[in-house]
Amino acid sequence: MVLEVTSKIVQIPAGPAPRQVEPGSQTEQAPPSAVLHLAPEEMHGFKFLTISVAPRPTISGRPPPATSMAVGQFFNPDEGKLEYSPASMLLSIHSYKDIFLKEDHPLAFNLSFAISLGLLPVSFSLKTAGCGIKDSALLDEAGDTGNTKLCKLRCFPPVALAWDPTSGLHVFPNLYSETLLVDSSPALWTSTGTEKTTVLLLLDPHCAYKASIDVSVTTAASRFSLLYFSQIVGFCVAVVFFALMRQAHARPIPSILKAVEYNLRIPFPFLPFVLVPILFSMFFSFLSSQPFPPFSSFTIVSIICYLLANGIVILLILVSQLVFYVAAYLHVSIKSRWQLWEGNFGLLFLQWFMNLSSRFLSLKVVRVLRANPLFVPISAAIILSTFVHPALGLFILLLSHALRCHSSLCNSLTASFRSNALKKESDYKTEDDYSSQQFKPKPGSPSKENSSSYIQTQEDIFHTRHGLLVLHLLATLMFVPSLMSWLQRIGMHQSFPRFLDSFLCICLILHGIYSSESLLNSELPFPHITGKEVRLNSIYLIAGFYSYLSGMALEPYKVLYAMGAVGIISFALSVLQAFTGATRFGRRRHWHRH
């Protein structure tokens, strides 16, 4: 009886079997070329199994080769089961144990990894420890090196078949030292079913092996960043929105770095920021009748991505803050020394330059521009975003943020230096003078309370602008790939930017211009819509949750919609204030401390 089993064979890519040079000589064993799965009902009634392999058709006119016979070996799939739990896989990063397989072991080993190899690739190393020639005289003559060569000839090369529910079958022939990796994307919102990876390892039963399996940290890190880069980008924007929410809620306004650090406090507010969007994603999956992702792995990976996003944002804040403080300190130091030289030496060139500067600043056009400092950057940014490229308009917005940050920080440092100088001057008074009368500042100099209030005002402006700068810097970086491709097409066919891109960038510009003042006043009135006052921190909270969900859906570009929505709200309320004369963002800010 002949049974056709071609459809039940899984081919293994392998080279041709080595030729035997001399009759009876020892040659290298051919590796497995296919795996055949037969059910018990298909084997019923057979006493033995003969596998016939048909020759390939030829068109050279020569007679076809004779039908060859294949050599098969049975194995029980239930034998050789090894399971790797998540704990054992994670512990293998620091320490791993060698696995010794003696001779007459099962032909196939079923390795089950609880965490998908698409998320945690493993490094597999296999060495031949013996091949049944321990008592042979050939071993004494050849030594360890000869033993390895002889065993390589006697044992067929090991083969691994990795099965992943998402990506299917992966074959690893000649497996001696390899990183087992499958092309899958586990722990995503769209992931379904189990995420285990099963590896079928085929080894020569006549040989002994020494194997080691450990998680490859470098490969896992690169794989993680590749799979979840879009998710981390969306989470970065969510982190900044949550920090802006904290700035809009607290008084005095904290720095953007302190706001991010405060949001990392456990259990509150860290857990609500992380778990509420995950619960929303489960609810949306239920409404759309989509299968739920694995909750444990989905939650753990989302938390890791959120922590990485916080780290990236903190690093970005620290670098930009260092640049601002160094530039402001140098500016204030040089300016103070410049004024000192002017008072001591009375340089003619310096006086001529100052007179020329005063004449230039007295021009009508310059006076109009100084009275409306945002007119030029707004106009330039909108024109570039509409007719050239959106990223160029965002660069102008970033430059405006940087200049405002630098100016407010310089004012704060200057006032702080003056306050310290007045304090030192008061300390130099004698004890008699100090006991008889208190120090009185010179006419026209700011008092101690006014100086501290002014310093606090400038620090609040700096913190506000710095937070918006970080947010819009992330938005600008998202347009950099498009800008690079646009630069490569210069001189070729040019067209205007897409309307949606230009519109989003204009909304970002409006957000950067009008939201800076809104952070100083935390309430937004909507009397014609809800009849209640909606706080600005609530709007930033909603935008942060939307950005978080966009990151989990691997659609980070949608965070631009949240930025644009906040910009439109700020601009609409500014127009509402212009027509009604009402306070734009609720109650006025009181700069003194209560």
PDB file of C-alpha atoms in Angstrom, residues 48-245:
ATOM      1  CA  PHE A  48       7.226  -0.995   8.539  1.00  0.00           C
ATOM      2  CA  LEU A  49       7.813   2.343   6.819  1.00  0.00           C
ATOM      3  CA  THR A  50       9.687   2.953   3.593  1.00  0.00           C
ATOM      4  CA  ILE A  51      10.029   6.493   2.307  1.00  0.00           C
ATOM      5  CA  SER A  52      10.570   6.889  -1.431  1.00  0.00           C
ATOM      6  CA  VAL A  53      11.762  10.193  -2.802  1.00  0.00           C
ATOM      7  CA  ALA A  54      10.929  10.806  -6.460  1.00  0.00           C
ATOM      8  CA  PRO A  55      13.665  12.316  -8.658  1.00  0.00           C
ATOM      9  CA  ARG A  56      13.448  15.769 -10.063  1.00  0.00           C
ATOM     10  CA  PRO A  57      12.453  15.991 -13.727  1.00  0.00           C
ATOM     11  CA  THR A  58      15.275  16.760 -16.156  1.00  0.00           C
ATOM     12  CA  ILE A  59      15.205  18.293 -19.626  1.00  0.00           C
ATOM     13  CA  SER A  60      18.785  17.598 -20.658  1.00  0.00           C
ATOM     14  CA  GLY A  61      17.852  14.420 -22.520  1.00  0.00           C
ATOM     15  CA  ARG A  62      19.668  12.188 -20.097  1.00  0.00           C
ATOM     16  CA  PRO A  63      17.798   9.375 -18.410  1.00  0.00           C
ATOM     17  CA  PRO A  64      16.289  10.329 -15.087  1.00  0.00           C
ATOM     18  CA  PRO A  65      18.165   9.222 -11.987  1.00  0.00           C
ATOM     19  CA  ALA A  66      16.972   6.239 -10.066  1.00  0.00           C
ATOM     20  CA  THR A  67      14.466   6.695  -7.304  1.00  0.00           C
ATOM     21  CA  SER A  68      16.320   7.266  -4.061  1.00  0.00           C
ATOM     22  CA  MET A  69      15.365   5.964  -0.670  1.00  0.00           C
ATOM     23  CA  ALA A  70      15.240   8.252   2.325  1.00  0.00           C
ATOM     24  CA  VAL A  71      16.295   7.242   5.819  1.00  0.00           C
ATOM     25  CA  GLY A  72      13.746   8.113   8.484  1.00  0.00           C
ATOM     26  CA  GLN A  73      13.749   7.849  12.248  1.00  0.00           C
ATOM     27  CA  PHE A  74      10.754   7.834  14.564  1.00  0.00           C
ATOM     28  CA  PHE A  75      10.488   9.988  17.636  1.00  0.00           C
ATOM     29  CA  ASN A  76       7.853  10.568  20.295  1.00  0.00           C
ATOM     30  CA  PRO A  77       6.813  14.226  20.579  1.00  0.00           C
ATOM     31  CA  ASP A  78       6.009  13.734  24.256  1.00  0.00           C
ATOM     32  CA  GLU A  79       9.633  12.984  25.084  1.00  0.00           C
ATOM     33  CA  GLY A  80      12.229  15.660  25.703  1.00  0.00           C
ATOM     34  CA  LYS A  81       9.885  18.420  26.873  1.00  0.00           C
ATOM     35  CA  LEU A  82      11.595  21.441  28.434  1.00  0.00           C
ATOM     36  CA  GLU A  83       9.666  24.481  29.630  1.00  0.00           C
ATOM     37  CA  TYR A  84      11.174  27.894  30.349  1.00  0.00           C
ATOM     38  CA  SER A  85       9.067  30.100  32.581  1.00  0.00           C
ATOM     39  CA  PRO A  86       9.319  33.907  32.513  1.00  0.00           C
ATOM     40  CA  ALA A  87      11.336  33.844  35.742  1.00  0.00           C
ATOM     41  CA  SER A  88      13.876  31.353  34.398  1.00  0.00           C
ATOM     42  CA  MET A  89      14.273  33.356  31.172  1.00  0.00           C
ATOM     43  CA  LEU A  90      14.869  36.594  33.064  1.00  0.00           C
ATOM     44  CA  LEU A  91      17.289  34.936  35.508  1.00  0.00           C
ATOM     45  CA  SER A  92      19.329  33.597  32.601  1.00  0.00           C
ATOM     46  CA  ILE A  93      20.410  37.191  31.867  1.00  0.00           C
ATOM     47  CA  HIS A  94      22.701  37.115  34.906  1.00  0.00           C
ATOM     48  CA  SER A  95      23.407  33.395  35.288  1.00  0.00           C
ATOM     49  CA  TYR A  96      22.639  30.391  33.140  1.00  0.00           C
ATOM     50  CA  LYS A  97      23.086  26.656  33.599  1.00  0.00           C
ATOM     51  CA  ASP A  98      24.525  24.259  31.084  1.00  0.00           C
ATOM     52  CA  ILE A  99      22.352  21.372  29.942  1.00  0.00           C
ATOM     53  CA  PHE A 100      24.103  18.011  29.420  1.00  0.00           C
ATOM     54  CA  LEU A 101      22.473  15.567  27.029  1.00  0.00           C
ATOM     55  CA  LYS A 102      23.877  12.081  27.227  1.00  0.00           C
ATOM     56  CA  GLU A 103      23.939   9.556  24.415  1.00  0.00           C
ATOM     57  CA  ASP A 104      20.699   7.785  23.526  1.00  0.00           C
ATOM     58  CA  HIS A 105      18.727  10.906  24.268  1.00  0.00           C
ATOM     59  CA  PRO A 106      15.486  11.596  22.393  1.00  0.00           C
ATOM     60  CA  LEU A 107      15.784  12.667  18.796  1.00  0.00           C
ATOM     61  CA  ALA A 108      13.561  15.716  19.283  1.00  0.00           C
ATOM     62  CA  PHE A 109      13.392  18.155  22.191  1.00  0.00           C
ATOM     63  CA  ASN A 110      10.331  20.303  22.610  1.00  0.00           C
ATOM     64  CA  LEU A 111      11.435  23.638  24.120  1.00  0.00           C
ATOM     65  CA  SER A 112       8.575  25.870  25.257  1.00  0.00           C
ATOM     66  CA  PHE A 113       9.372  29.537  26.046  1.00  0.00           C
ATOM     67  CA  ALA A 114       6.725  31.362  28.059  1.00  0.00           C
ATOM     68  CA  ILE A 115       7.853  34.748  26.672  1.00  0.00           C
ATOM     69  CA  SER A 116       7.886  35.089  22.916  1.00  0.00           C
ATOM     70  CA  LEU A 117      11.301  34.978  21.279  1.00  0.00           C
ATOM     71  CA  GLY A 118      10.199  38.020  19.318  1.00  0.00           C
ATOM     72  CA  LEU A 119      10.402  39.972  22.583  1.00  0.00           C
ATOM     73  CA  LEU A 120      13.238  38.161  24.386  1.00  0.00           C
ATOM     74  CA  PRO A 121      15.556  36.450  21.878  1.00  0.00           C
ATOM     75  CA  VAL A 122      17.797  33.750  23.373  1.00  0.00           C
ATOM     76  CA  SER A 123      21.369  32.829  22.559  1.00  0.00           C
ATOM     77  CA  PHE A 124      21.672  29.082  21.990  1.00  0.00           C
ATOM     78  CA  SER A 125      25.055  27.377  22.117  1.00  0.00           C
ATOM     79  CA  LEU A 126      25.586  23.684  21.425  1.00  0.00           C
ATOM     80  CA  LYS A 127      28.812  21.671  21.639  1.00  0.00           C
ATOM     81  CA  THR A 128      29.355  18.015  20.877  1.00  0.00           C
ATOM     82  CA  ALA A 129      30.570  16.253  24.034  1.00  0.00           C
ATOM     83  CA  GLY A 130      30.756  12.694  22.728  1.00  0.00           C
ATOM     84  CA  CYS A 131      29.793  10.382  19.909  1.00  0.00           C
ATOM     85  CA  GLY A 132      30.339   6.822  21.173  1.00  0.00           C
ATOM     86  CA  ILE A 133      34.107   6.622  20.632  1.00  0.00           C
ATOM     87  CA  LYS A 134      35.286   7.111  24.195  1.00  0.00           C
ATOM     88  CA  ASP A 135      36.991   3.722  24.392  1.00  0.00           C
ATOM     89  CA  SER A 136      38.401   3.848  20.902  1.00  0.00           C
ATOM     90  CA  ALA A 137      42.132   4.044  20.234  1.00  0.00           C
ATOM     91  CA  LEU A 138      41.451   6.814  17.726  1.00  0.00           C
ATOM     92  CA  LEU A 139      40.558   9.134  20.574  1.00  0.00           C
ATOM     93  CA  ASP A 140      43.947   8.719  22.268  1.00  0.00           C
ATOM     94  CA  GLU A 141      45.774   9.498  19.061  1.00  0.00           C
ATOM     95  CA  ALA A 142      43.667  12.472  18.022  1.00  0.00           C
ATOM     96  CA  GLY A 143      43.146  14.206  21.378  1.00  0.00           C
ATOM     97  CA  ASP A 144      40.344  16.674  22.136  1.00  0.00           C
ATOM     98  CA  THR A 145      40.583  18.445  18.776  1.00  0.00           C
ATOM     99  CA  GLY A 146      40.458  15.188  16.915  1.00  0.00           C
ATOM    100  CA  ASN A 147      37.574  14.052  19.049  1.00  0.00           C
ATOM    101  CA  THR A 148      35.601  17.109  17.994  1.00  0.00           C
ATOM    102  CA  LYS A 149      36.340  16.510  14.315  1.00  0.00           C
ATOM    103  CA  LEU A 150      35.451  12.839  14.510  1.00  0.00           C
ATOM    104  CA  CYS A 151      32.212  13.572  16.339  1.00  0.00           C
ATOM    105  CA  LYS A 152      31.324  16.198  13.758  1.00  0.00           C
ATOM    106  CA  LEU A 153      31.657  13.525  11.084  1.00  0.00           C
ATOM    107  CA  ARG A 154      29.600  10.989  12.991  1.00  0.00           C
ATOM    108  CA  CYS A 155      26.784  13.324  14.169  1.00  0.00           C
ATOM    109  CA  PHE A 156      24.432  15.126  11.839  1.00  0.00           C
ATOM    110  CA  PRO A 157      24.216  18.929  12.303  1.00  0.00           C
ATOM    111  CA  PRO A 158      21.477  19.936  14.762  1.00  0.00           C
ATOM    112  CA  VAL A 159      18.367  21.676  13.458  1.00  0.00           C
ATOM    113  CA  ALA A 160      15.816  23.855  15.289  1.00  0.00           C
ATOM    114  CA  LEU A 161      12.243  24.551  14.176  1.00  0.00           C
ATOM    115  CA  ALA A 162      10.714  27.556  15.969  1.00  0.00           C
ATOM    116  CA  TRP A 163       6.958  28.001  15.831  1.00  0.00           C
ATOM    117  CA  ASP A 164       5.334  31.312  16.726  1.00  0.00           C
ATOM    118  CA  PRO A 165       1.537  31.806  16.618  1.00  0.00           C
ATOM    119  CA  THR A 166       1.940  35.166  14.869  1.00  0.00           C
ATOM    120  CA  SER A 167       4.833  34.737  12.433  1.00  0.00           C
ATOM    121  CA  GLY A 168       4.623  30.983  11.793  1.00  0.00           C
ATOM    122  CA  LEU A 169       7.569  28.626  11.274  1.00  0.00           C
ATOM    123  CA  HIS A 170      11.250  29.598  11.462  1.00  0.00           C
ATOM    124  CA  VAL A 171      14.029  27.141  10.595  1.00  0.00           C
ATOM    125  CA  PHE A 172      17.567  27.308  12.042  1.00  0.00           C
ATOM    126  CA  PRO A 173      19.817  24.756  10.268  1.00  0.00           C
ATOM    127  CA  ASN A 174      23.339  23.851  11.425  1.00  0.00           C
ATOM    128  CA  LEU A 175      22.568  25.105  14.903  1.00  0.00           C
ATOM    129  CA  TYR A 176      25.778  25.296  16.931  1.00  0.00           C
ATOM    130  CA  SER A 177      25.823  28.928  18.052  1.00  0.00           C
ATOM    131  CA  GLU A 178      22.816  31.015  17.083  1.00  0.00           C
ATOM    132  CA  THR A 179      20.426  33.655  18.395  1.00  0.00           C
ATOM    133  CA  LEU A 180      16.915  32.243  18.256  1.00  0.00           C
ATOM    134  CA  LEU A 181      14.655  35.052  17.116  1.00  0.00           C
ATOM    135  CA  VAL A 182      11.171  35.037  15.587  1.00  0.00           C
ATOM    136  CA  ASP A 183       9.613  37.856  13.616  1.00  0.00           C
ATOM    137  CA  SER A 184       6.596  38.670  15.759  1.00  0.00           C
ATOM    138  CA  SER A 185       5.223  41.671  17.661  1.00  0.00           C
ATOM    139  CA  PRO A 186       3.959  40.465  21.042  1.00  0.00           C
ATOM    140  CA  ALA A 187       2.337  42.449  23.846  1.00  0.00           C
ATOM    141  CA  LEU A 188       0.631  44.926  21.533  1.00  0.00           C
ATOM    142  CA  TRP A 189      -2.933  46.204  21.577  1.00  0.00           C
ATOM    143  CA  THR A 190      -3.652  44.137  18.457  1.00  0.00           C
ATOM    144  CA  SER A 191      -2.001  40.968  19.806  1.00  0.00           C
ATOM    145  CA  THR A 192      -4.290  37.962  20.271  1.00  0.00           C
ATOM    146  CA  GLY A 193      -3.995  34.523  21.797  1.00  0.00           C
ATOM    147  CA  THR A 194      -0.993  32.972  23.462  1.00  0.00           C
ATOM    148  CA  GLU A 195       2.467  34.421  22.929  1.00  0.00           C
ATOM    149  CA  LYS A 196       4.516  31.325  23.685  1.00  0.00           C
ATOM    150  CA  THR A 197       7.212  30.214  21.275  1.00  0.00           C
ATOM    151  CA  THR A 198       7.789  26.500  20.747  1.00  0.00           C
ATOM    152  CA  VAL A 199      11.172  25.293  19.474  1.00  0.00           C
ATOM    153  CA  LEU A 200      11.612  21.738  18.179  1.00  0.00           C
ATOM    154  CA  LEU A 201      15.287  20.814  18.466  1.00  0.00           C
ATOM    155  CA  LEU A 202      16.486  17.822  16.427  1.00  0.00           C
ATOM    156  CA  LEU A 203      19.716  16.205  17.714  1.00  0.00           C
ATOM    157  CA  ASP A 204      21.531  13.026  16.813  1.00  0.00           C
ATOM    158  CA  PRO A 205      20.639  10.427  19.465  1.00  0.00           C
ATOM    159  CA  HIS A 206      24.033   8.692  19.057  1.00  0.00           C
ATOM    160  CA  CYS A 207      25.897  11.774  20.281  1.00  0.00           C
ATOM    161  CA  ALA A 208      26.187  13.626  23.586  1.00  0.00           C
ATOM    162  CA  TYR A 209      25.850  17.401  23.751  1.00  0.00           C
ATOM    163  CA  LYS A 210      26.475  20.318  26.078  1.00  0.00           C
ATOM    164  CA  ALA A 211      23.929  23.099  25.547  1.00  0.00           C
ATOM    165  CA  SER A 212      23.403  26.524  27.095  1.00  0.00           C
ATOM    166  CA  ILE A 213      20.460  28.889  26.683  1.00  0.00           C
ATOM    167  CA  ASP A 214      20.432  32.478  27.924  1.00  0.00           C
ATOM    168  CA  VAL A 215      18.620  35.690  26.992  1.00  0.00           C
ATOM    169  CA  SER A 216      20.651  37.933  24.683  1.00  0.00           C
ATOM    170  CA  VAL A 217      20.515  41.374  26.313  1.00  0.00           C
ATOM    171  CA  THR A 218      21.818  43.363  23.332  1.00  0.00           C
ATOM    172  CA  THR A 219      19.552  41.616  20.860  1.00  0.00           C
ATOM    173  CA  ALA A 220      16.578  41.954  23.208  1.00  0.00           C
ATOM    174  CA  ALA A 221      17.238  45.678  23.702  1.00  0.00           C
ATOM    175  CA  SER A 222      17.521  46.358  19.970  1.00  0.00           C
ATOM    176  CA  ARG A 223      14.470  44.226  19.291  1.00  0.00           C
ATOM    177  CA  PHE A 224      12.464  46.026  21.987  1.00  0.00           C
ATOM    178  CA  SER A 225      13.362  49.454  20.658  1.00  0.00           C
ATOM    179  CA  LEU A 226      12.475  48.338  17.123  1.00  0.00           C
ATOM    180  CA  LEU A 227       9.091  46.906  18.071  1.00  0.00           C
ATOM    181  CA  TYR A 228       7.924  49.576  20.480  1.00  0.00           C
ATOM    182  CA  PHE A 229       9.577  52.730  19.134  1.00  0.00           C
ATOM    183  CA  SER A 230       6.249  54.160  17.944  1.00  0.00           C
ATOM    184  CA  GLN A 231       4.683  53.389  21.311  1.00  0.00           C
ATOM    185  CA  ILE A 232       7.528  55.099  23.182  1.00  0.00           C
ATOM    186  CA  VAL A 233       7.211  58.201  20.970  1.00  0.00           C
ATOM    187  CA  GLY A 234       3.523  58.527  21.785  1.00  0.00           C
ATOM    188  CA  PHE A 235       4.251  58.001  25.477  1.00  0.00           C
ATOM    189  CA  CYS A 236       6.908  60.758  25.408  1.00  0.00           C
ATOM    190  CA  VAL A 237       4.288  63.276  24.314  1.00  0.00           C
ATOM    191  CA  ALA A 238       1.901  61.944  26.965  1.00  0.00           C
ATOM    192  CA  VAL A 239       4.597  62.422  29.632  1.00  0.00           C
ATOM    193  CA  VAL A 240       5.041  66.072  28.609  1.00  0.00           C
ATOM    194  CA  PHE A 241       1.273  66.660  28.601  1.00  0.00           C
ATOM    195  CA  PHE A 242       1.013  65.205  32.107  1.00  0.00           C
ATOM    196  CA  ALA A 243       3.866  67.494  33.207  1.00  0.00           C
ATOM    197  CA  LEU A 244       2.110  70.534  31.695  1.00  0.00           C
ATOM    198  CA  MET A 245      -1.009  69.472  33.572  1.00  0.00           C
TER     199      MET A 245
END
